[in-house]
C-alpha positions as YAML, in Angstrom:
chain: A
units: angstrom
residues:
- id: 1
  name: ALA
  ca: [-32.46, 78.11, 16.29]
- id: 2
  name: ILE
  ca: [-32.24, 81.48, 14.53]
- id: 3
  name: GLU
  ca: [-33.08, 79.91, 11.18]
- id: 4
  name: LEU
  ca: [-36.09, 78.19, 12.75]
- id: 5
  name: LEU
  ca: [-37.29, 81.43, 14.33]
- id: 6
  name: ASN
  ca: [-36.92, 83.20, 10.98]
- id: 7
  name: GLN
  ca: [-39.09, 80.53, 9.33]
- id: 8
  name: TYR
  ca: [-41.83, 81.54, 11.77]
- id: 9
  name: GLY
  ca: [-41.41, 85.25, 10.98]
- id: 10
  name: CYS
  ca: [-39.81, 86.15, 14.30]
- id: 11
  name: LYS
  ca: [-36.78, 88.12, 13.02]
- id: 12
  name: ASN
  ca: [-37.85, 91.33, 14.76]
- id: 13
  name: ASN
  ca: [-38.08, 89.49, 18.08]
- id: 14
  name: ILE
  ca: [-34.49, 88.22, 17.99]
- id: 15
  name: ASP
  ca: [-31.68, 90.06, 19.75]
- id: 16
  name: LEU
  ca: [-28.40, 88.24, 19.33]
- id: 17
  name: ARG
  ca: [-25.93, 88.80, 22.13]
- id: 18
  name: LEU
  ca: [-22.38, 88.15, 21.02]
- id: 19
  name: ASN
  ca: [-20.27, 87.38, 24.09]
- id: 20
  name: ILE
  ca: [-16.74, 88.58, 23.55]
- id: 21
  name: ASP
  ca: [-13.54, 88.12, 25.44]
- id: 22
  name: LYS
  ca: [-9.84, 88.55, 24.71]
- id: 23
  name: ASP
  ca: [-9.71, 85.12, 23.07]
- id: 24
  name: ASN
  ca: [-12.49, 85.61, 20.51]
- id: 25
  name: ILE
  ca: [-12.70, 89.34, 19.79]
- id: 26
  name: ASP
  ca: [-10.74, 88.89, 16.55]
- id: 27
  name: CYS
  ca: [-13.37, 86.42, 15.27]
- id: 28
  name: ILE
  ca: [-16.59, 88.44, 15.55]
- id: 29
  name: GLU
  ca: [-17.00, 89.74, 12.00]
- id: 30
  name: PRO
  ca: [-17.98, 86.35, 10.48]
- id: 31
  name: ILE
  ca: [-20.80, 86.11, 13.03]
- id: 32
  name: PHE
  ca: [-22.07, 89.57, 12.09]
- id: 33
  name: ASP
  ca: [-21.83, 88.60, 8.43]
- id: 34
  name: ALA
  ca: [-23.78, 85.38, 8.95]
- id: 35
  name: PHE
  ca: [-26.56, 86.76, 11.17]
- id: 36
  name: HIS
  ca: [-27.00, 90.52, 10.62]
- id: 37
  name: ASP
  ca: [-29.93, 89.98, 8.25]
- id: 38
  name: LYS
  ca: [-31.58, 87.28, 10.39]
- id: 39
  name: VAL
  ca: [-31.98, 89.21, 13.66]
- id: 40
  name: LYS
  ca: [-33.25, 92.60, 14.78]
- id: 41
  name: ILE
  ca: [-29.99, 93.50, 16.49]
- id: 42
  name: ILE
  ca: [-26.62, 92.01, 17.35]
- id: 43
  name: TYR
  ca: [-25.05, 93.45, 20.45]
- id: 44
  name: ILE
  ca: [-21.80, 92.89, 22.28]
- id: 45
  name: GLY
  ca: [-21.84, 91.25, 25.70]
- id: 46
  name: LEU
  ca: [-18.83, 91.48, 27.96]
- id: 47
  name: LEU
  ca: [-18.62, 88.31, 30.01]
- id: 48
  name: ARG
  ca: [-18.26, 88.65, 33.75]
- id: 49
  name: PRO
  ca: [-15.92, 86.29, 35.55]
- id: 50
  name: TYR
  ca: [-18.58, 84.25, 37.39]
- id: 51
  name: GLY
  ca: [-20.96, 81.42, 36.74]
- id: 52
  name: ASN
  ca: [-19.72, 79.00, 34.10]
- id: 53
  name: ASN
  ca: [-17.38, 81.74, 32.95]
- id: 54
  name: SER
  ca: [-15.37, 81.94, 36.20]
- id: 55
  name: CYS
  ca: [-12.60, 79.64, 34.93]
- id: 56
  name: HIS
  ca: [-11.82, 82.16, 32.14]
- id: 57
  name: THR
  ca: [-11.23, 85.22, 34.32]
- id: 58
  name: ASP
  ca: [-8.05, 86.25, 32.49]
- id: 59
  name: ALA
  ca: [-9.89, 86.37, 29.16]
- id: 60
  name: CYS
  ca: [-12.71, 88.63, 30.40]
- id: 61
  name: ILE
  ca: [-12.85, 92.24, 29.20]
- id: 62
  name: SER
  ca: [-14.03, 94.86, 31.68]
- id: 63
  name: GLU
  ca: [-16.10, 97.87, 30.60]
- id: 64
  name: ASN
  ca: [-13.06, 100.15, 31.07]
- id: 65
  name: ASP
  ca: [-10.76, 97.78, 29.20]
- id: 66
  name: PHE
  ca: [-13.26, 97.60, 26.35]
- id: 67
  name: GLN
  ca: [-13.56, 101.38, 26.05]
- id: 68
  name: ILE
  ca: [-9.78, 101.89, 26.17]
- id: 69
  name: ASN
  ca: [-8.45, 98.92, 24.19]
- id: 70
  name: TYR
  ca: [-11.19, 97.30, 22.09]
- id: 71
  name: ARG
  ca: [-13.86, 99.86, 21.18]
- id: 72
  name: THR
  ca: [-12.01, 101.08, 18.10]
- id: 73
  name: GLN
  ca: [-11.69, 97.49, 16.86]
- id: 74
  name: VAL
  ca: [-15.40, 96.68, 17.27]
- id: 75
  name: LEU
  ca: [-17.01, 99.97, 16.19]
- id: 76
  name: PRO
  ca: [-16.22, 99.64, 12.43]
- id: 77
  name: ILE
  ca: [-17.76, 96.15, 12.39]
- id: 78
  name: LEU
  ca: [-20.93, 97.36, 14.12]
- id: 79
  name: LYS
  ca: [-21.17, 100.26, 11.64]
- id: 80
  name: LYS
  ca: [-20.56, 98.01, 8.62]
- id: 81
  name: TYR
  ca: [-23.55, 95.84, 9.54]
- id: 82
  name: GLY
  ca: [-25.81, 98.70, 10.67]
- id: 83
  name: MET
  ca: [-25.69, 97.73, 14.33]
- id: 84
  name: ALA
  ca: [-23.93, 100.80, 15.78]
- id: 85
  name: ASN
  ca: [-25.86, 103.39, 17.73]
- id: 86
  name: ASN
  ca: [-25.12, 105.90, 20.47]
- id: 87
  name: THR
  ca: [-24.59, 103.15, 23.06]
- id: 88
  name: LEU
  ca: [-22.35, 101.09, 20.74]
- id: 89
  name: ASN
  ca: [-24.59, 98.08, 21.41]
- id: 90
  name: VAL
  ca: [-22.44, 96.93, 24.29]
- id: 91
  name: GLY
  ca: [-24.02, 95.35, 27.33]
- id: 92
  name: LYS
  ca: [-27.62, 94.53, 28.02]
- id: 93
  name: GLN
  ca: [-30.15, 95.96, 25.60]
- id: 94
  name: HIS
  ca: [-33.11, 94.97, 27.81]
- id: 95
  name: PRO
  ca: [-33.74, 94.03, 31.45]
- id: 96
  name: CYS
  ca: [-32.15, 90.71, 32.30]
- id: 97
  name: GLY
  ca: [-33.67, 87.81, 30.39]
- id: 98
  name: MET
  ca: [-33.91, 85.75, 33.53]
- id: 99
  name: ASN
  ca: [-36.65, 88.15, 34.68]
- id: 100
  name: ARG
  ca: [-38.44, 88.33, 31.32]
- id: 101
  name: LYS
  ca: [-41.15, 85.89, 30.36]
- id: 102
  name: ASN
  ca: [-40.27, 85.19, 26.72]
- id: 103
  name: THR
  ca: [-36.51, 85.64, 26.74]
- id: 104
  name: PHE
  ca: [-34.27, 82.60, 26.30]
- id: 105
  name: VAL
  ca: [-30.68, 81.67, 25.58]
- id: 106
  name: ILE
  ca: [-30.29, 78.76, 23.16]
- id: 107
  name: ASP
  ca: [-27.02, 76.90, 22.88]
- id: 108
  name: PRO
  ca: [-25.75, 75.16, 19.70]
- id: 109
  name: PHE
  ca: [-27.26, 71.86, 20.91]
- id: 110
  name: LEU
  ca: [-30.74, 73.49, 21.19]
- id: 111
  name: ASP
  ca: [-30.70, 73.34, 24.98]
- id: 112
  name: VAL
  ca: [-32.55, 76.36, 26.36]
- id: 113
  name: TYR
  ca: [-31.58, 78.50, 29.35]
- id: 114
  name: LYS
  ca: [-32.90, 81.67, 31.00]
- id: 115
  name: CYS
  ca: [-29.42, 83.10, 31.65]
- id: 116
  name: GLU
  ca: [-26.16, 83.01, 29.70]
- id: 117
  name: ASN
  ca: [-24.30, 82.25, 32.93]
- id: 118
  name: PHE
  ca: [-26.05, 78.86, 33.01]
- id: 119
  name: LEU
  ca: [-24.96, 77.89, 29.48]
- id: 120
  name: GLY
  ca: [-23.39, 74.47, 29.46]
- id: 121
  name: ASP
  ca: [-24.71, 73.56, 32.91]
- id: 122
  name: LYS
  ca: [-27.49, 71.18, 31.93]
- id: 123
  name: SER
  ca: [-28.79, 71.08, 35.52]
- id: 124
  name: HIS
  ca: [-29.99, 74.66, 34.91]
- id: 125
  name: ALA
  ca: [-31.33, 74.11, 31.39]
- id: 126
  name: ILE
  ca: [-35.04, 74.95, 31.31]
- id: 127
  name: GLY
  ca: [-35.76, 72.87, 28.23]
- id: 128
  name: HIS
  ca: [-34.75, 71.68, 24.81]
- id: 129
  name: ILE
  ca: [-35.98, 72.50, 21.31]
- id: 130
  name: SER
  ca: [-37.25, 69.36, 19.62]
- id: 131
  name: ASP
  ca: [-39.24, 69.21, 16.39]
- id: 132
  name: GLY
  ca: [-39.45, 73.00, 16.41]
- id: 133
  name: GLN
  ca: [-41.06, 73.16, 19.86]
- id: 134
  name: LEU
  ca: [-39.73, 74.06, 23.30]
- id: 135
  name: GLN
  ca: [-39.98, 71.00, 25.52]
- id: 136
  name: THR
  ca: [-39.74, 72.36, 29.06]
- id: 137
  name: TYR
  ca: [-38.06, 70.71, 32.03]
- id: 138
  name: PRO
  ca: [-39.13, 71.12, 35.69]
- id: 139
  name: GLU
  ca: [-36.30, 73.66, 36.02]
- id: 140
  name: TYR
  ca: [-38.34, 75.97, 33.75]
- id: 141
  name: TYR
  ca: [-41.06, 76.38, 36.38]
- id: 142
  name: LYS
  ca: [-38.51, 76.85, 39.16]
- id: 143
  name: GLN
  ca: [-36.77, 79.68, 37.29]
- id: 144
  name: VAL
  ca: [-39.88, 81.36, 35.88]
- id: 145
  name: ALA
  ca: [-41.54, 81.45, 39.32]
- id: 146
  name: TRP
  ca: [-38.40, 82.78, 40.99]
- id: 147
  name: THR
  ca: [-38.24, 86.45, 41.91]
- id: 148
  name: PRO
  ca: [-35.18, 88.43, 43.04]
- id: 149
  name: PHE
  ca: [-37.24, 90.55, 45.35]
- id: 150
  name: ASN
  ca: [-37.60, 89.79, 49.02]
- id: 151
  name: ASP
  ca: [-38.77, 91.94, 51.92]
- id: 152
  name: LYS
  ca: [-35.33, 93.49, 52.31]
- id: 153
  name: CYS
  ca: [-35.15, 94.47, 48.60]
- id: 154
  name: ASN
  ca: [-38.74, 95.68, 48.41]
- id: 155
  name: LYS
  ca: [-38.13, 98.19, 51.22]
- id: 156
  name: CYS
  ca: [-34.87, 99.52, 49.75]
- id: 157
  name: ALA
  ca: [-34.90, 103.01, 48.22]
- id: 158
  name: LEU
  ca: [-32.23, 101.93, 45.71]
- id: 159
  name: LEU
  ca: [-34.30, 99.05, 44.26]
- id: 160
  name: PRO
  ca: [-35.22, 100.87, 41.03]
- id: 161
  name: ALA
  ca: [-31.54, 101.52, 40.32]
- id: 162
  name: CYS
  ca: [-30.20, 98.02, 40.97]
- id: 163
  name: ALA
  ca: [-33.34, 96.03, 40.01]
- id: 164
  name: GLY
  ca: [-32.46, 93.49, 42.69]
- id: 165
  name: SER
  ca: [-28.90, 92.91, 41.44]
- id: 166
  name: CYS
  ca: [-27.84, 90.21, 38.99]
- id: 167
  name: PRO
  ca: [-30.60, 87.56, 38.86]
- id: 168
  name: HIS
  ca: [-28.08, 84.77, 38.27]
- id: 169
  name: LEU
  ca: [-26.16, 85.66, 41.43]
- id: 170
  name: CYS
  ca: [-29.35, 86.03, 43.49]
- id: 171
  name: PHE
  ca: [-30.79, 82.76, 42.15]
- id: 172
  name: MET
  ca: [-27.60, 80.88, 43.02]
- id: 173
  name: GLU
  ca: [-27.51, 82.36, 46.52]
- id: 174
  name: ASN
  ca: [-31.06, 81.32, 47.43]
...
């Protein structure tokens, strides 16, 4: 998918989130090496233990655990490939993709999702890339039309700070 996007001159529109956990943190440098010149930025995502990731709770790395035990391992790799900045490129670099019009997560099989927590759950795939085009499924319209905001959220003084919570969790609840 990244190669295809590069063929269309979209390099500066590609942010590559690299989900890390205790099982794969030692394997991240080859990914940086392979993709650093094909994307605008590679950033580290710490998986939360919910969604399709809930069965791997023991492998998840919390923010505190990352800062204490893994930051010094990751920082030299980020610096080597020009991806380190003041925030260390950890966590979301933009508002959640589920709430953004042209943000997608593409798996190795070219199935397309709006949220990384849906990866592998084909019932929540919004489409598939075929012949270089996104072929959308009905789920696309369901997710794109969905909004996390209801009357309760819209009246809350804390809404700007929480942005309606995690869209994946809200979507799954209602």
